[in-house]
PDB file of C-alpha atoms and ligand atoms in Angstrom:
ATOM      1  CA  UNK A   1     -32.303   2.377 -31.525  1.00  0.00           C
ATOM      2  CA  UNK A   2     -33.512   5.671 -32.945  1.00  0.00           C
ATOM      3  CA  UNK A   3     -36.543   4.835 -35.024  1.00  0.00           C
ATOM      4  CA  UNK A   4     -38.726   7.238 -37.014  1.00  0.00           C
ATOM      5  CA  UNK A   5     -42.064   6.723 -38.676  1.00  0.00           C
ATOM      6  CA  UNK A   6     -42.750   8.493 -41.975  1.00  0.00           C
ATOM      7  CA  UNK A   7     -46.531   8.266 -42.326  1.00  0.00           C
ATOM      8  CA  UNK A   8     -48.573   9.170 -45.389  1.00  0.00           C
ATOM      9  CA  UNK A   9     -50.841   7.989 -48.165  1.00  0.00           C
ATOM     10  CA  UNK A  10     -48.094   7.652 -50.799  1.00  0.00           C
ATOM     11  CA  UNK A  11     -50.637   7.536 -53.641  1.00  0.00           C
ATOM     12  CA  UNK A  12     -48.078   7.234 -55.221  1.00  0.00           C
ATOM     13  CA  UNK A  13     -44.647   7.846 -53.647  1.00  0.00           C
ATOM     14  CA  UNK A  14     -43.025  10.894 -55.331  1.00  0.00           C
ATOM     15  CA  UNK A  15     -39.490  12.232 -55.669  1.00  0.00           C
ATOM     16  CA  UNK A  16     -40.435  14.582 -52.805  1.00  0.00           C
ATOM     17  CA  UNK A  17     -41.156  11.677 -50.437  1.00  0.00           C
ATOM     18  CA  UNK A  18     -38.046   9.874 -51.712  1.00  0.00           C
ATOM     19  CA  UNK A  19     -35.855  12.840 -50.851  1.00  0.00           C
ATOM     20  CA  UNK A  20     -37.260  13.145 -47.301  1.00  0.00           C
ATOM     21  CA  UNK A  21     -36.799   9.397 -46.646  1.00  0.00           C
ATOM     22  CA  UNK A  22     -33.218   9.407 -47.984  1.00  0.00           C
ATOM     23  CA  UNK A  23     -32.312  12.347 -45.789  1.00  0.00           C
ATOM     24  CA  UNK A  24     -34.206  10.808 -42.846  1.00  0.00           C
ATOM     25  CA  UNK A  25     -31.988   7.753 -42.790  1.00  0.00           C
ATOM     26  CA  UNK A  26     -29.002   9.979 -42.109  1.00  0.00           C
ATOM     27  CA  UNK A  27     -30.695  11.064 -38.877  1.00  0.00           C
ATOM     28  CA  UNK A  28     -32.217   7.793 -37.657  1.00  0.00           C
ATOM     29  CA  UNK A  29     -31.147   4.152 -37.340  1.00  0.00           C
ATOM     30  CA  UNK A  30     -34.351   3.033 -38.996  1.00  0.00           C
ATOM     31  CA  UNK A  31     -37.093   4.798 -40.947  1.00  0.00           C
ATOM     32  CA  UNK A  32     -40.430   3.033 -41.154  1.00  0.00           C
ATOM     33  CA  UNK A  33     -42.466   4.265 -44.097  1.00  0.00           C
ATOM     34  CA  UNK A  34     -46.043   3.745 -42.909  1.00  0.00           C
ATOM     35  CA  UNK A  35     -48.963   3.760 -45.322  1.00  0.00           C
ATOM     36  CA  UNK A  36     -52.095   4.774 -43.434  1.00  0.00           C
ATOM     37  CA  UNK A  37     -55.249   2.862 -44.296  1.00  0.00           C
ATOM     38  CA  UNK A  38     -58.248   5.169 -44.478  1.00  0.00           C
ATOM     39  CA  UNK A  39     -61.426   3.375 -45.518  1.00  0.00           C
ATOM     40  CA  UNK A  40     -63.137   6.668 -46.432  1.00  0.00           C
ATOM     41  CA  UNK A  41     -60.485   7.731 -48.951  1.00  0.00           C
ATOM     42  CA  UNK A  42     -60.485   6.826 -52.637  1.00  0.00           C
ATOM     43  CA  UNK A  43     -57.012   5.973 -53.912  1.00  0.00           C
ATOM     44  CA  UNK A  44     -55.631   5.755 -57.451  1.00  0.00           C
ATOM     45  CA  UNK A  45     -53.268   2.910 -56.491  1.00  0.00           C
ATOM     46  CA  UNK A  46     -54.143  -0.091 -54.325  1.00  0.00           C
ATOM     47  CA  UNK A  47     -52.461  -0.547 -50.962  1.00  0.00           C
ATOM     48  CA  UNK A  48     -50.340  -3.379 -52.410  1.00  0.00           C
ATOM     49  CA  UNK A  49     -49.217  -1.243 -55.362  1.00  0.00           C
ATOM     50  CA  UNK A  50     -48.320   1.692 -53.109  1.00  0.00           C
ATOM     51  CA  UNK A  51     -46.347  -0.614 -50.795  1.00  0.00           C
ATOM     52  CA  UNK A  52     -44.503  -2.309 -53.668  1.00  0.00           C
ATOM     53  CA  UNK A  53     -43.533   1.041 -55.248  1.00  0.00           C
ATOM     54  CA  UNK A  54     -41.866   2.104 -51.978  1.00  0.00           C
ATOM     55  CA  UNK A  55     -40.224  -1.274 -51.288  1.00  0.00           C
ATOM     56  CA  UNK A  56     -38.804  -1.395 -54.812  1.00  0.00           C
ATOM     57  CA  UNK A  57     -37.503   2.180 -54.576  1.00  0.00           C
ATOM     58  CA  UNK A  58     -35.549   1.294 -51.408  1.00  0.00           C
ATOM     59  CA  UNK A  59     -34.683  -2.339 -51.999  1.00  0.00           C
ATOM     60  CA  UNK A  60     -30.971  -1.617 -51.551  1.00  0.00           C
ATOM     61  CA  UNK A  61     -31.546   0.231 -48.289  1.00  0.00           C
ATOM     62  CA  UNK A  62     -31.701  -2.033 -45.199  1.00  0.00           C
ATOM     63  CA  UNK A  63     -32.522   0.854 -42.834  1.00  0.00           C
ATOM     64  CA  UNK A  64     -35.938   1.389 -44.424  1.00  0.00           C
ATOM     65  CA  UNK A  65     -39.018  -0.688 -43.672  1.00  0.00           C
ATOM     66  CA  UNK A  66     -42.447  -0.328 -45.263  1.00  0.00           C
ATOM     67  CA  UNK A  67     -45.620  -1.117 -43.323  1.00  0.00           C
ATOM     68  CA  UNK A  68     -49.337  -0.399 -43.478  1.00  0.00           C
ATOM     69  CA  UNK A  69     -51.367   0.648 -40.455  1.00  0.00           C
ATOM     70  CA  UNK A  70     -54.839   1.560 -39.305  1.00  0.00           C
ATOM     71  CA  UNK A  71     -55.803   3.911 -36.505  1.00  0.00           C
ATOM     72  CA  UNK A  72     -53.881   6.642 -34.761  1.00  0.00           C
ATOM     73  CA  UNK A  73     -50.272   7.193 -35.806  1.00  0.00           C
ATOM     74  CA  UNK A  74     -49.195   7.671 -32.165  1.00  0.00           C
ATOM     75  CA  UNK A  75     -50.736   4.313 -31.203  1.00  0.00           C
ATOM     76  CA  UNK A  76     -48.802   2.606 -33.958  1.00  0.00           C
ATOM     77  CA  UNK A  77     -45.635   4.342 -32.730  1.00  0.00           C
ATOM     78  CA  UNK A  78     -46.175   3.232 -29.125  1.00  0.00           C
ATOM     79  CA  UNK A  79     -46.856  -0.370 -30.151  1.00  0.00           C
ATOM     80  CA  UNK A  80     -43.743  -0.487 -32.339  1.00  0.00           C
ATOM     81  CA  UNK A  81     -41.261   1.323 -30.127  1.00  0.00           C
ATOM     82  CA  UNK A  82     -41.026   4.379 -32.373  1.00  0.00           C
ATOM     83  CA  UNK A  83     -40.099   7.709 -30.733  1.00  0.00           C
ATOM     84  CA  UNK A  84     -40.147  10.077 -33.707  1.00  0.00           C
ATOM     85  CA  UNK A  85     -42.502  10.983 -36.523  1.00  0.00           C
ATOM     86  CA  UNK A  86     -40.835  12.326 -39.657  1.00  0.00           C
ATOM     87  CA  UNK A  87     -42.708  14.758 -41.906  1.00  0.00           C
ATOM     88  CA  UNK A  88     -41.807  16.945 -44.854  1.00  0.00           C
ATOM     89  CA  UNK A  89     -42.652  20.624 -45.224  1.00  0.00           C
ATOM     90  CA  UNK A  90     -43.155  22.278 -48.595  1.00  0.00           C
ATOM     91  CA  UNK A  91     -44.890  25.563 -47.849  1.00  0.00           C
ATOM     92  CA  UNK A  92     -46.805  27.577 -45.213  1.00  0.00           C
ATOM     93  CA  UNK A  93     -49.965  25.542 -45.813  1.00  0.00           C
ATOM     94  CA  UNK A  94     -48.065  22.336 -44.959  1.00  0.00           C
ATOM     95  CA  UNK A  95     -46.677  24.057 -41.858  1.00  0.00           C
ATOM     96  CA  UNK A  96     -50.093  25.105 -40.516  1.00  0.00           C
ATOM     97  CA  UNK A  97     -51.557  21.668 -41.153  1.00  0.00           C
ATOM     98  CA  UNK A  98     -48.580  19.802 -39.718  1.00  0.00           C
ATOM     99  CA  UNK A  99     -48.376  22.071 -36.675  1.00  0.00           C
ATOM    100  CA  UNK A 100     -51.883  21.117 -35.550  1.00  0.00           C
ATOM    101  CA  UNK A 101     -51.188  17.422 -36.051  1.00  0.00           C
ATOM    102  CA  UNK A 102     -47.823  17.570 -34.271  1.00  0.00           C
ATOM    103  CA  UNK A 103     -49.351  19.430 -31.308  1.00  0.00           C
ATOM    104  CA  UNK A 104     -52.156  16.894 -31.100  1.00  0.00           C
ATOM    105  CA  UNK A 105     -49.723  14.011 -31.240  1.00  0.00           C
ATOM    106  CA  UNK A 106     -47.674  15.579 -28.443  1.00  0.00           C
ATOM    107  CA  UNK A 107     -50.832  15.976 -26.361  1.00  0.00           C
ATOM    108  CA  UNK A 108     -51.589  12.289 -26.868  1.00  0.00           C
ATOM    109  CA  UNK A 109     -48.055  10.951 -26.427  1.00  0.00           C
ATOM    110  CA  UNK A 110     -44.390  11.808 -25.892  1.00  0.00           C
ATOM    111  CA  UNK A 111     -43.584  11.299 -29.545  1.00  0.00           C
ATOM    112  CA  UNK A 112     -41.697  14.158 -31.196  1.00  0.00           C
ATOM    113  CA  UNK A 113     -42.287  15.155 -34.788  1.00  0.00           C
ATOM    114  CA  UNK A 114     -39.174  16.014 -36.776  1.00  0.00           C
ATOM    115  CA  UNK A 115     -39.657  18.160 -39.873  1.00  0.00           C
ATOM    116  CA  UNK A 116     -37.377  18.258 -42.881  1.00  0.00           C
ATOM    117  CA  UNK A 117     -37.706  21.079 -45.331  1.00  0.00           C
ATOM    118  CA  UNK A 118     -38.344  19.948 -48.884  1.00  0.00           C
ATOM    119  CA  UNK A 119     -35.458  20.036 -51.335  1.00  0.00           C
ATOM    120  CA  UNK A 120     -35.799  22.999 -53.703  1.00  0.00           C
ATOM    121  CA  UNK A 121     -35.942  20.744 -56.729  1.00  0.00           C
ATOM    122  CA  UNK A 122     -38.861  18.640 -55.410  1.00  0.00           C
ATOM    123  CA  UNK A 123     -40.741  21.327 -53.499  1.00  0.00           C
ATOM    124  CA  UNK A 124     -43.553  21.587 -56.056  1.00  0.00           C
ATOM    125  CA  UNK A 125     -44.297  17.865 -56.219  1.00  0.00           C
ATOM    126  CA  UNK A 126     -47.359  16.353 -54.581  1.00  0.00           C
ATOM    127  CA  UNK A 127     -49.055  12.985 -55.077  1.00  0.00           C
ATOM    128  CA  UNK A 128     -52.217  14.768 -56.211  1.00  0.00           C
ATOM    129  CA  UNK A 129     -50.328  16.584 -59.002  1.00  0.00           C
ATOM    130  CA  UNK A 130     -48.730  13.281 -60.028  1.00  0.00           C
ATOM    131  CA  UNK A 131     -52.187  11.644 -60.194  1.00  0.00           C
ATOM    132  CA  UNK A 132     -53.437  14.492 -62.326  1.00  0.00           C
ATOM    133  CA  UNK A 133     -50.501  14.110 -64.736  1.00  0.00           C
ATOM    134  CA  UNK A 134     -51.165  10.339 -64.923  1.00  0.00           C
ATOM    135  CA  UNK A 135     -54.897  10.813 -65.566  1.00  0.00           C
ATOM    136  CA  UNK A 136     -54.080  13.159 -68.425  1.00  0.00           C
ATOM    137  CA  UNK A 137     -51.379  10.932 -69.950  1.00  0.00           C
ATOM    138  CA  UNK A 138     -48.492  13.245 -69.097  1.00  0.00           C
ATOM    139  CA  UNK A 139     -44.919  12.136 -68.404  1.00  0.00           C
ATOM    140  CA  UNK A 140     -45.222  11.321 -64.705  1.00  0.00           C
ATOM    141  CA  UNK A 141     -41.825   9.552 -64.685  1.00  0.00           C
ATOM    142  CA  UNK A 142     -39.946  12.800 -64.048  1.00  0.00           C
ATOM    143  CA  UNK A 143     -41.858  13.254 -60.757  1.00  0.00           C
ATOM    144  CA  UNK A 144     -41.615   9.799 -59.166  1.00  0.00           C
ATOM    145  CA  UNK A 145     -39.016   7.069 -58.482  1.00  0.00           C
ATOM    146  CA  UNK A 146     -38.563   4.556 -61.323  1.00  0.00           C
ATOM    147  CA  UNK A 147     -40.426   1.896 -59.312  1.00  0.00           C
ATOM    148  CA  UNK A 148     -43.744   3.686 -59.866  1.00  0.00           C
ATOM    149  CA  UNK A 149     -45.287   2.046 -62.893  1.00  0.00           C
ATOM    150  CA  UNK A 150     -48.741   2.816 -64.198  1.00  0.00           C
ATOM    151  CA  UNK A 151     -50.505  -0.204 -65.641  1.00  0.00           C
ATOM    152  CA  UNK A 152     -53.767   0.130 -67.503  1.00  0.00           C
ATOM    153  CA  UNK A 153     -54.862   3.210 -65.539  1.00  0.00           C
TER     154      UNK A 153
HETATM  155  P1  LIG B 201     -50.673  12.737 -46.329  1.00  0.00           P
HETATM  156  O1  LIG B 201     -51.878  12.077 -46.884  1.00  0.00           O
HETATM  157  O2  LIG B 201     -50.409  12.416 -44.885  1.00  0.00           O
HETATM  158  O3  LIG B 201     -50.520  14.207 -46.652  1.00  0.00           O
HETATM  159  P2  LIG B 201     -48.640  12.296 -48.288  1.00  0.00           P
HETATM  160  O4  LIG B 201     -48.313  10.960 -48.865  1.00  0.00           O
HETATM  161  O5  LIG B 201     -49.236  13.298 -49.216  1.00  0.00           O
HETATM  162  O6  LIG B 201     -49.519  11.968 -47.061  1.00  0.00           O
HETATM  163  O7  LIG B 201     -47.351  12.960 -47.634  1.00  0.00           O
HETATM  164  C1  LIG B 201     -46.600  12.348 -46.620  1.00  0.00           C
HETATM  165  C2  LIG B 201     -45.528  13.317 -46.095  1.00  0.00           C
HETATM  166  O8  LIG B 201     -44.658  13.686 -47.153  1.00  0.00           O
HETATM  167  C3  LIG B 201     -46.059  14.648 -45.547  1.00  0.00           C
HETATM  168  O9  LIG B 201     -45.247  15.029 -44.457  1.00  0.00           O
HETATM  169  C4  LIG B 201     -45.854  15.603 -46.682  1.00  0.00           C
HETATM  170  O10 LIG B 201     -45.714  16.936 -46.221  1.00  0.00           O
HETATM  171  C5  LIG B 201     -44.547  15.083 -47.223  1.00  0.00           C
HETATM  172  N1  LIG B 201     -44.338  15.478 -48.619  1.00  0.00           N
HETATM  173  C6  LIG B 201     -45.140  15.259 -49.671  1.00  0.00           C
HETATM  174  N2  LIG B 201     -44.626  15.781 -50.807  1.00  0.00           N
HETATM  175  C7  LIG B 201     -43.435  16.335 -50.456  1.00  0.00           C
HETATM  176  C8  LIG B 201     -42.403  17.053 -51.174  1.00  0.00           C
HETATM  177  N3  LIG B 201     -42.502  17.315 -52.472  1.00  0.00           N
HETATM  178  N4  LIG B 201     -41.335  17.498 -50.469  1.00  0.00           N
HETATM  179  C9  LIG B 201     -41.245  17.250 -49.146  1.00  0.00           C
HETATM  180  N5  LIG B 201     -42.173  16.603 -48.414  1.00  0.00           N
HETATM  181  C10 LIG B 201     -43.251  16.142 -49.059  1.00  0.00           C
END
């Protein structure tokens, strides 16, 4: 079974992430969307909210699983029989950042990172821009799947 892990913070999931996951399931038998838990990071949405947004967005898609994890991504992959890490690339800054991580992960394991280039129509979207739009009462709904709902924030 060809299994890929799509790790990230997903604070919140955006149309950019959605596009990468949708295209990822054409390449793999299963895509595990993995929300990394980082105690030092401040998030806008709780872990439960972030997980629910993703699960709801893909509730019709049996090939997608959503999990949370702590620690090194490669350790999670080894423990869960995952051979590929899936990542999205938007621009040269993403490439430089991702290159260092992918090289490190290859040094630590045999896990290959597979990169998908962002779709042109979602290339500008990042979770941090979405959070900024939300904080300033803008229409965030054009940037995220319909499952992302902002409560009293
Ligand atoms: P991280 O905290 O690891 O950067 P993110 O949730 O921001 O987590 O992103 C997870 C993955 O999704 C990364 O590979 C990132 O490059 C990719 N990604 C984010 N936004 C987009 C987008 N608009 N198009 C394509 N890939 C994206």
